XYZ file of C-alpha atoms in Angstrom:
607
model
C -0.213 0.076 0.132
C 1.452 3.760 -1.205
C 2.773 5.205 2.152
C 0.294 8.435 2.922
C 2.651 9.703 5.752
C 2.838 12.908 4.449
C -1.071 13.440 3.398
C -2.446 12.092 6.846
C 0.033 12.885 9.495
C 2.318 15.877 8.625
C -0.580 17.833 6.706
C -2.801 17.132 9.481
C -3.741 20.129 12.127
C -7.763 19.409 12.242
C -10.940 20.213 13.872
C -10.914 21.511 17.504
C -12.251 20.181 20.220
C -10.645 22.357 22.844
C -8.868 25.934 22.856
C -6.259 27.482 24.897
C -7.925 28.903 28.163
C -8.059 32.896 29.019
C -9.386 34.394 31.990
C -11.710 37.790 31.251
C -12.063 40.863 33.536
C -13.440 44.317 33.259
C -10.271 47.020 32.971
C -12.683 50.138 32.386
C -15.871 50.967 33.007
C -18.539 49.538 35.026
C -21.354 46.973 33.553
C -24.556 48.623 32.245
C -26.949 48.862 34.701
C -30.654 48.764 33.256
C -32.106 52.176 33.126
C -29.228 54.142 33.761
C -28.909 55.386 30.209
C -32.145 56.073 28.240
C -32.313 55.066 24.851
C -32.772 56.905 22.284
C -30.173 58.820 23.660
C -30.477 62.784 24.127
C -27.494 64.915 22.815
C -25.482 66.003 25.514
C -25.353 69.723 25.399
C -22.436 70.100 27.682
C -19.774 68.419 29.287
C -22.124 67.786 32.277
C -23.188 64.487 31.559
C -19.717 63.072 31.264
C -18.175 60.194 33.612
C -15.505 61.005 35.725
C -12.393 62.644 33.698
C -10.099 61.148 36.377
C -9.896 58.217 38.679
C -10.078 54.555 38.771
C -10.798 52.623 35.743
C -13.948 51.545 37.186
C -15.433 54.976 35.849
C -18.477 54.988 33.653
C -18.041 54.549 30.106
C -20.569 54.958 27.413
C -20.929 52.483 24.353
C -17.205 52.139 23.610
C -16.766 50.893 20.311
C -12.889 51.247 19.670
C -9.870 50.077 21.964
C -6.230 50.186 21.195
C -2.695 50.258 23.141
C 0.342 52.144 22.843
C 3.902 50.231 23.175
C 3.687 50.732 26.736
C 0.323 48.964 27.017
C -1.764 52.210 28.253
C -5.343 51.758 26.340
C -7.018 54.047 24.699
C -11.115 54.007 24.215
C -13.422 55.862 21.695
C -16.330 56.417 23.944
C -18.944 56.905 21.070
C -21.956 58.264 23.320
C -19.747 60.645 24.830
C -17.771 61.710 22.420
C -14.372 61.661 23.520
C -10.878 59.579 23.613
C -10.332 58.421 26.901
C -6.877 56.825 28.295
C -6.130 54.428 31.073
C -2.860 54.972 32.289
C -1.013 51.297 32.938
C 0.922 52.590 35.737
C -1.805 54.337 38.162
C -4.930 52.664 36.477
C -6.260 56.035 36.383
C -8.801 56.615 33.574
C -8.833 60.434 31.805
C -10.084 62.433 29.136
C -7.730 63.378 26.387
C -10.000 64.749 23.684
C -13.474 65.884 23.290
C -15.794 68.205 25.355
C -18.715 66.124 24.923
C -20.269 67.564 22.652
C -20.466 66.160 18.779
C -18.873 68.734 16.341
C -15.953 69.986 14.211
C -14.411 72.764 16.294
C -11.379 72.778 18.330
C -8.168 72.394 16.258
C -4.613 73.788 17.495
C -5.802 74.128 20.989
C -6.445 71.878 23.944
C -7.821 68.465 23.091
C -10.253 68.312 26.140
C -11.951 71.408 25.042
C -12.517 69.948 20.968
C -15.543 68.801 19.485
C -15.173 65.304 18.382
C -17.776 63.430 16.739
C -18.029 59.630 15.999
C -14.178 57.744 16.428
C -14.246 54.696 14.485
C -9.956 53.842 14.900
C -7.364 54.570 17.373
C -3.661 54.025 16.764
C -0.636 55.763 18.541
C 2.543 56.013 17.196
C 6.151 55.506 18.203
C 6.521 58.550 20.046
C 3.168 58.471 21.714
C 0.984 60.646 19.743
C -2.526 59.466 19.550
C -4.411 59.183 15.868
C -8.197 58.784 15.764
C -10.691 58.724 12.832
C -13.284 61.540 13.042
C -15.528 59.484 10.970
C -18.384 62.185 10.018
C -15.810 65.097 9.664
C -13.916 62.900 7.278
C -10.571 63.374 9.284
C -7.690 61.816 10.988
C -7.089 63.966 13.963
C -3.602 63.656 16.249
C -3.740 64.366 19.844
C -0.174 65.352 21.341
C 1.133 62.594 24.006
C -0.875 62.469 26.629
C 1.667 60.779 29.113
C 4.501 63.396 28.449
C 1.872 66.521 27.818
C 0.493 68.022 30.637
C -2.203 69.741 28.332
C -1.868 67.947 25.227
C -3.393 69.824 22.133
C -5.431 68.520 18.916
C -4.900 68.557 15.313
C -6.084 67.382 11.859
C -3.583 64.897 10.495
C -5.236 64.256 7.160
C -8.531 65.486 5.653
C -10.128 69.009 5.059
C -9.888 71.479 8.242
C -12.314 74.024 7.218
C -16.053 73.615 6.188
C -17.410 71.409 4.106
C -15.510 68.592 5.995
C -17.141 66.003 3.313
C -18.625 65.768 0.641
C -17.770 66.371 -3.444
C -16.698 69.899 -2.591
C -14.810 69.172 0.774
C -11.233 68.177 -0.933
C -11.312 65.865 1.558
C -9.336 62.314 0.847
C -11.900 60.031 2.846
C -15.362 59.236 2.748
C -15.381 57.292 6.098
C -12.388 56.774 7.702
C -12.484 53.987 9.888
C -9.582 51.484 11.949
C -6.201 52.962 11.834
C -2.887 51.190 11.872
C 0.858 52.078 11.886
C 3.308 49.888 10.088
C 7.060 49.729 11.384
C 7.890 52.891 9.265
C 5.482 55.130 10.888
C 2.821 55.319 8.266
C -0.397 54.994 8.974
C -2.887 52.715 7.078
C -6.672 53.718 7.572
C -9.593 51.730 6.247
C -11.822 54.063 4.674
C -14.822 51.797 4.460
C -17.288 54.211 2.780
C -14.873 54.037 0.060
C -14.330 50.450 -0.112
C -10.301 51.267 0.410
C -7.488 51.412 2.386
C -5.502 54.768 2.315
C -1.962 55.339 3.100
C -0.750 58.487 4.983
C 2.863 58.586 5.156
C 5.049 59.913 8.108
C 5.168 63.280 5.903
C 1.002 63.388 6.019
C 0.627 62.680 1.908
C -2.382 60.383 1.680
C -3.061 58.062 -1.440
C -4.896 54.814 -2.110
C -3.248 51.609 -0.857
C -5.675 49.117 -1.375
C -8.760 48.425 -3.423
C -10.141 50.412 -6.624
C -12.797 51.912 -5.141
C -15.198 49.510 -6.781
C -17.482 47.622 -3.897
C -16.993 43.975 -4.472
C -14.614 41.182 -4.291
C -11.828 40.607 -6.747
C -8.066 40.686 -7.450
C -7.003 38.442 -4.878
C -3.448 36.833 -6.364
C -2.299 40.388 -7.450
C -1.661 44.125 -6.754
C -3.975 45.103 -3.863
C -4.127 48.431 -5.492
C -5.966 46.642 -8.225
C -8.430 44.844 -6.101
C -11.852 45.157 -4.648
C -12.779 45.704 -1.360
C -16.237 45.626 0.203
C -16.322 47.029 3.736
C -13.072 47.340 4.916
C -13.570 47.760 8.884
C -10.276 46.328 10.823
C -6.764 46.615 10.287
C -3.670 45.057 11.915
C 0.029 44.472 11.351
C 1.973 41.062 11.736
C 5.525 41.026 12.832
C 6.746 40.700 8.862
C 5.006 43.887 7.941
C 2.096 41.930 6.487
C -1.080 44.027 6.846
C -4.594 42.248 7.636
C -7.794 43.768 6.352
C -11.205 42.933 8.148
C -13.428 42.871 4.910
C -16.604 42.599 6.517
C -18.727 43.101 2.934
C -17.079 39.792 1.916
C -17.199 38.522 5.450
C -13.354 37.398 5.250
C -10.048 38.564 6.309
C -7.370 39.655 3.271
C -3.561 39.700 3.715
C -1.579 42.443 1.930
C 2.258 41.195 1.656
C 5.449 43.400 1.978
C 5.148 43.363 -2.141
C 1.661 44.525 -2.223
C -0.121 41.456 -3.201
C -3.027 40.395 -1.871
C -4.690 37.555 -0.637
C -7.698 35.883 1.235
C -6.392 34.146 4.715
C -9.884 33.364 6.442
C -13.502 33.175 4.889
C -17.030 33.165 6.630
C -16.376 35.421 9.159
C -17.446 38.912 10.727
C -13.963 40.909 12.014
C -15.078 43.914 13.480
C -11.873 44.197 15.401
C -8.745 42.609 14.284
C -5.938 41.586 16.043
C -2.580 39.182 15.386
C -0.315 37.846 17.884
C 3.283 36.750 17.605
C 2.532 33.154 16.358
C 0.503 34.746 13.532
C -3.169 33.325 15.584
C -5.515 36.020 14.798
C -8.004 37.306 16.959
C -11.339 39.158 16.163
C -14.757 40.282 17.269
C -17.208 38.463 15.505
C -20.238 41.488 14.602
C -22.788 38.856 14.362
C -22.623 36.544 17.265
C -20.949 38.594 19.863
C -18.157 36.447 20.632
C -14.532 37.127 20.176
C -12.706 34.336 18.109
C -9.285 33.057 17.417
C -8.024 31.611 14.091
C -5.939 28.219 14.645
C -2.999 26.780 13.110
C -4.679 24.412 10.295
C -7.085 27.477 9.417
C -10.242 26.502 11.653
C -11.953 29.299 13.818
C -13.065 29.140 17.781
C -14.989 31.047 19.791
C -12.977 32.032 22.785
C -15.453 34.358 24.474
C -18.930 35.172 24.696
C -21.828 32.448 23.676
C -23.519 33.923 21.117
C -26.253 35.912 22.841
C -26.608 39.268 24.253
C -25.521 39.678 27.929
C -23.002 40.570 30.506
C -21.536 37.624 32.940
C -18.196 35.970 33.516
C -15.501 38.252 34.991
C -12.763 36.769 36.894
C -13.488 33.223 35.395
C -12.615 31.558 32.183
C -13.769 33.319 29.107
C -15.534 30.156 28.116
C -18.193 31.046 30.796
C -18.421 34.677 29.604
C -21.086 36.458 28.202
C -21.023 39.858 26.065
C -23.292 42.315 24.380
C -22.497 43.698 20.787
C -18.590 43.693 21.354
C -16.867 45.909 18.395
C -13.305 46.800 18.740
C -10.419 44.472 19.717
C -6.654 45.062 20.176
C -3.936 42.989 21.405
C -1.075 44.730 23.681
C 2.723 43.961 23.589
C 2.015 41.609 26.117
C -0.228 39.415 24.138
C -3.298 40.612 26.356
C -6.495 41.063 24.369
C -8.535 44.333 24.831
C -12.013 43.906 23.418
C -14.773 47.022 23.804
C -17.843 45.306 25.321
C -20.088 48.164 23.514
C -23.475 47.611 25.050
C -22.018 46.511 28.280
C -20.403 49.996 28.633
C -16.702 48.271 29.536
C -13.591 47.338 28.180
C -12.779 43.741 28.941
C -9.216 41.615 29.017
C -8.813 38.496 27.957
C -5.545 37.297 29.408
C -3.919 33.627 28.257
C -3.380 31.447 30.654
C 0.361 30.233 29.946
C -0.149 26.680 31.073
C -2.797 25.903 29.042
C -3.068 23.779 26.368
C -5.156 23.689 22.373
C -6.317 20.636 21.109
C -7.128 19.676 17.862
C -8.067 16.474 15.955
C -5.604 16.308 12.849
C -8.289 15.196 10.696
C -11.378 17.368 10.802
C -10.641 21.032 11.102
C -13.152 23.228 9.016
C -11.689 26.356 7.834
C -14.116 29.516 9.122
C -16.512 27.124 10.598
C -18.046 27.550 14.019
C -15.917 24.661 15.694
C -17.542 23.679 19.187
C -15.986 22.169 21.944
C -16.051 18.129 21.459
C -14.319 15.355 23.028
C -11.270 12.469 22.054
C -11.107 9.177 21.157
C -8.823 6.414 22.246
C -6.042 6.123 19.472
C -7.298 9.099 17.836
C -4.408 11.536 16.225
C -4.188 14.842 18.191
C -2.129 17.990 17.413
C -1.613 20.268 20.573
C -1.323 23.831 20.532
C 0.353 26.958 22.624
C 4.201 28.183 23.271
C 6.867 26.641 24.298
C 5.776 23.442 23.769
C 9.271 22.121 22.112
C 11.849 23.333 20.057
C 12.036 26.155 17.753
C 12.670 23.995 14.697
C 9.779 20.826 13.990
C 11.436 17.669 15.053
C 9.750 14.759 13.373
C 9.528 11.103 14.621
C 10.155 7.852 13.225
C 9.349 4.731 14.528
C 11.907 2.726 16.179
C 13.587 -1.004 15.675
C 10.936 -2.480 17.718
C 8.182 -0.591 15.142
C 7.188 1.668 18.044
C 6.931 5.831 17.912
C 8.512 7.271 21.234
C 6.851 8.749 23.653
C 9.700 11.546 24.329
C 10.803 13.441 21.197
C 13.390 16.543 21.235
C 12.751 17.073 25.282
C 9.080 16.926 24.458
C 6.979 14.362 26.583
C 2.940 14.346 26.738
C 0.926 11.784 29.185
C -2.918 11.124 28.971
C -4.319 10.321 32.704
C -0.509 9.472 33.365
C -0.206 6.884 30.429
C 3.028 8.032 28.310
C 1.585 9.454 24.440
C 3.318 8.485 21.378
C 4.453 11.541 19.529
C 4.422 12.071 15.951
C 6.173 15.448 15.713
C 7.187 18.202 18.143
C 7.733 22.336 17.598
C 7.297 25.284 19.992
C 3.991 25.859 18.748
C 2.534 22.204 17.816
C 2.870 18.864 19.056
C 1.023 15.997 17.512
C 0.519 12.560 19.527
C -1.533 9.636 19.683
C -4.264 9.252 22.116
C -3.364 6.107 24.224
C -5.735 3.370 24.248
C -5.608 3.156 28.061
C -8.168 6.305 28.121
C -10.668 3.858 27.084
C -13.408 3.679 29.685
C -12.721 6.846 31.116
C -15.126 9.857 31.277
C -12.026 12.504 30.723
C -8.366 12.791 30.007
C -6.120 15.161 31.468
C -3.482 15.828 29.267
C -0.004 17.251 30.256
C 2.803 18.220 28.144
C 6.227 19.122 29.859
C 9.141 20.611 28.222
C 12.259 21.896 29.525
C 10.946 21.941 32.855
C 7.540 23.651 32.033
C 4.252 21.499 31.935
C 1.229 22.694 29.674
C -2.166 21.162 30.462
C -5.578 20.406 28.682
C -8.606 18.465 30.481
C -10.653 16.533 27.435
C -13.795 14.697 27.727
C -13.445 11.042 26.281
C -15.758 9.277 24.048
C -15.695 5.758 22.183
C -15.602 7.269 18.896
C -14.973 10.553 17.222
C -14.300 9.703 13.247
C -13.104 12.173 10.950
C -11.618 11.285 6.955
C -8.403 13.044 6.454
C -8.626 15.491 3.481
C -5.795 16.018 0.816
C -5.270 20.158 2.022
C -5.646 19.070 5.586
C -8.542 21.520 5.888
C -11.288 18.885 7.078
C -13.455 19.723 3.744
C -13.022 19.069 0.178
C -11.154 16.461 -1.723
C -10.667 13.355 0.638
C -6.873 11.815 1.074
C -7.673 8.862 -0.752
C -6.380 6.376 -3.163
C -7.574 4.801 -6.319
C -7.530 1.288 -6.862
C -4.715 1.258 -8.786
C -2.851 3.192 -5.668
C -2.810 6.593 -7.521
C -4.245 9.505 -5.657
C -7.669 10.571 -5.954
C -8.565 13.970 -7.825
C -10.360 16.105 -10.176
C -7.698 15.213 -12.395
C -7.522 11.652 -11.894
C -11.080 10.425 -10.695
C -11.855 6.970 -10.184
C -14.279 4.672 -12.211
C -17.955 3.620 -11.123
C -17.815 0.078 -9.389
C -13.942 0.443 -8.615
C -12.526 0.472 -4.813
C -11.513 3.703 -3.491
C -9.488 4.096 -0.222
C -9.829 6.469 2.392
C -8.069 7.207 5.579
C -10.118 8.091 9.002
C -8.867 9.219 12.442
C -10.940 8.843 15.563
C -11.729 5.161 15.250
C -11.170 4.151 18.542
C -10.471 1.097 20.882
C -9.011 -1.636 18.271
C -8.473 -5.345 18.415
C -4.792 -5.816 19.707
C -3.974 -2.319 20.191
C -0.712 -1.180 20.538
C 0.191 2.573 21.687
C 2.402 3.961 18.758
C 2.803 0.902 17.014
C 3.561 1.122 13.201
C 1.290 -1.171 11.305
C 3.176 -3.850 9.367
C 3.078 -4.079 5.892
C 3.420 -7.709 4.484
C 1.580 -9.923 7.009
C -1.805 -9.867 5.525
C -5.243 -8.778 6.888
C -5.307 -11.000 9.807
C -2.532 -9.784 11.408
C -3.790 -5.842 11.287
C -5.841 -4.225 13.936
C -9.662 -3.848 13.392
C -12.211 -1.384 14.855
C -14.592 -2.806 17.157
C -17.328 -0.344 15.759
C -19.332 -1.639 12.684
C -17.682 0.246 9.590
C -20.125 1.787 7.114
C -19.433 4.033 4.091
C -22.126 6.628 2.451
C -20.867 7.471 -0.992
C -23.176 9.663 -2.479
C -26.388 8.871 -1.143
C -26.025 5.109 -1.160
C -24.463 2.943 1.785
C -21.341 0.313 1.204
C -20.135 -1.878 3.348
C -16.247 -1.754 3.045
C -14.229 -4.793 2.084
C -11.675 -3.724 4.469
C -11.547 -1.782 7.703
C -8.676 -1.396 9.854
C -4.735 -0.642 10.298
C -3.281 1.216 7.557
C -0.269 -0.683 6.488
C 2.863 1.509 7.266
C 1.354 4.028 9.036
C 0.968 4.670 13.103
C -1.855 2.901 14.801
C -4.913 5.327 15.187
C -4.988 5.699 11.360
C -7.659 3.718 10.234
C -7.604 2.731 6.406
C -11.281 1.899 4.855
C -11.417 0.222 1.025
C -15.069 0.379 -0.292
C -16.782 0.012 -3.821
C -18.276 2.885 -5.429
C -21.710 2.164 -6.350
C -21.899 1.384 -10.024
C -25.274 3.309 -10.172
C -24.429 6.539 -8.723
C -24.197 9.611 -10.849
C -20.386 10.691 -11.557
C -18.730 13.595 -10.401
C -17.686 15.172 -7.166
C -19.388 12.922 -4.490
C -19.398 13.445 -0.962
C -18.434 10.439 1.109
C -18.786 10.181 4.800
C -17.469 7.168 7.051
C -20.022 5.945 9.971
C -18.691 3.868 12.768
C -21.314 1.875 14.787
C -23.972 1.254 11.633
C -25.932 3.392 9.490
C -27.028 6.606 10.506
C -29.303 7.936 12.302
C -27.617 5.347 14.986
C -23.893 5.664 13.816
C -21.320 8.055 14.521
C -20.435 9.971 11.124
C -17.228 11.668 10.046
C -17.304 15.096 9.109
C -19.493 16.334 6.150
C -18.258 18.120 2.966
C -15.882 15.683 2.019
C -15.534 14.145 -1.802
C -13.977 12.301 -3.914
C -13.755 12.459 -7.683
C -15.631 9.850 -9.949
C -15.755 9.410 -13.590
C -18.061 6.497 -15.501
């Protein structure tokens, strides 16, 4: 049998079962008190309706929509319904107003910032010298406030846009339509998501403004080419990674798009609503989902997990894990230099922090991750191949294991070891951010598994429910959807360019089949001993190809691959219509009583 080690193991970083844990707390404002603020809201005539200008961070905010941080970790807040920009000083914990007098308007440039009129702030960014830039959206301007940490009475200025009435419109001369999110690159250039114009603008550190991405036509086009020739649709969030690539939350297209340092654009995440966007040092995205009142995180294989919020509006969870938190129409998001995630929990009138628990692990199934899907907390099965993710889990360079002379994969590799309920787990590869292991068969019968990974004296943990089976079909691109990692009867790789014939046998590879006959943790299945010596699952196996159920001619250990990978050989029904055919592997008997693998996996079939 052809060795699919690369297809089935090295690609694989699959469906989420539990994410790295965070704790949540309120760092500014106090949770909304029902009836405290009337709605609809009267426009304040004076600053008398403002929350205290100074004092602890528990001072009242009023629908904060934007949050940002500087290089020191001080927090800046666009407080929508008080028409102010506020700052939480990290060293004192005090909150203060740094711009705005509480009355909406456009006056006040070249004078004390707290005496100026501002309107709706949709973006804040702080440059390397501590100057605070914000998008004063309704006046089509980017405004700047002197460093509020080092300046006793900072002034406010217009950094870009028209400074005289009319500020917006065809006769204004402003380069902006609806400026929103802001982000600085490493050279001090400012990028502006002009969502009303469906473009991203660039303001150089000399003040010159040009269009950086988008043609101004609302749409979706241009991937693989220059960003300046691409179409965007309502870009509302921006962030840079450490390599200088710019990411755009393009909510009109429900995706995240990347502009590399050569200026070319691609799509890196789909079916998302990234109202606020951040990226950590490991390259994971975090965003506020504008539809579900949740905070979500991308995973190493491309899937997405909810890390805070349950999808229903409300307030709960402070002081505990984010898995128990409830948010209310959250909008802005920012990651500070220490990896703390700040969220503008808008309708709760607070800013909340999500702090990662350093010793926690994320756990993924290696076959079933679906990019952009709502991946739910699940369970693991004995023998399931899992990818653990976090940071500091192993060596900086990925180290791959091989079976020893005894045919077993090691339980220690490059200093990394992992146990499930104190039973050592075979390791397939290890690296700083990702470690792939096989859940020992010894967890059979347990209700849960305590996973502990140790590397250089540090231990990282996760606790997972255990179930008998958790089937998932390996796919060719390791996404968990699309073309299966399958072989045709002649042992060539199945694909649209190389389809299988009706009536021929297709070979599938499955993870999460559970306990088997004669299981041995980490054993490489023999190649030349015949079917009789190969382990087989205890559960009945059925394959659904198209709309027909098929009993496989073989279902058991995959020769040359590690125990935990199940090979399934099934005949393609001669009566189905050729084309792209969905395929599902079911354990425990046909549905509705059996346990099916993930949906949206297919094989290519011709007459």
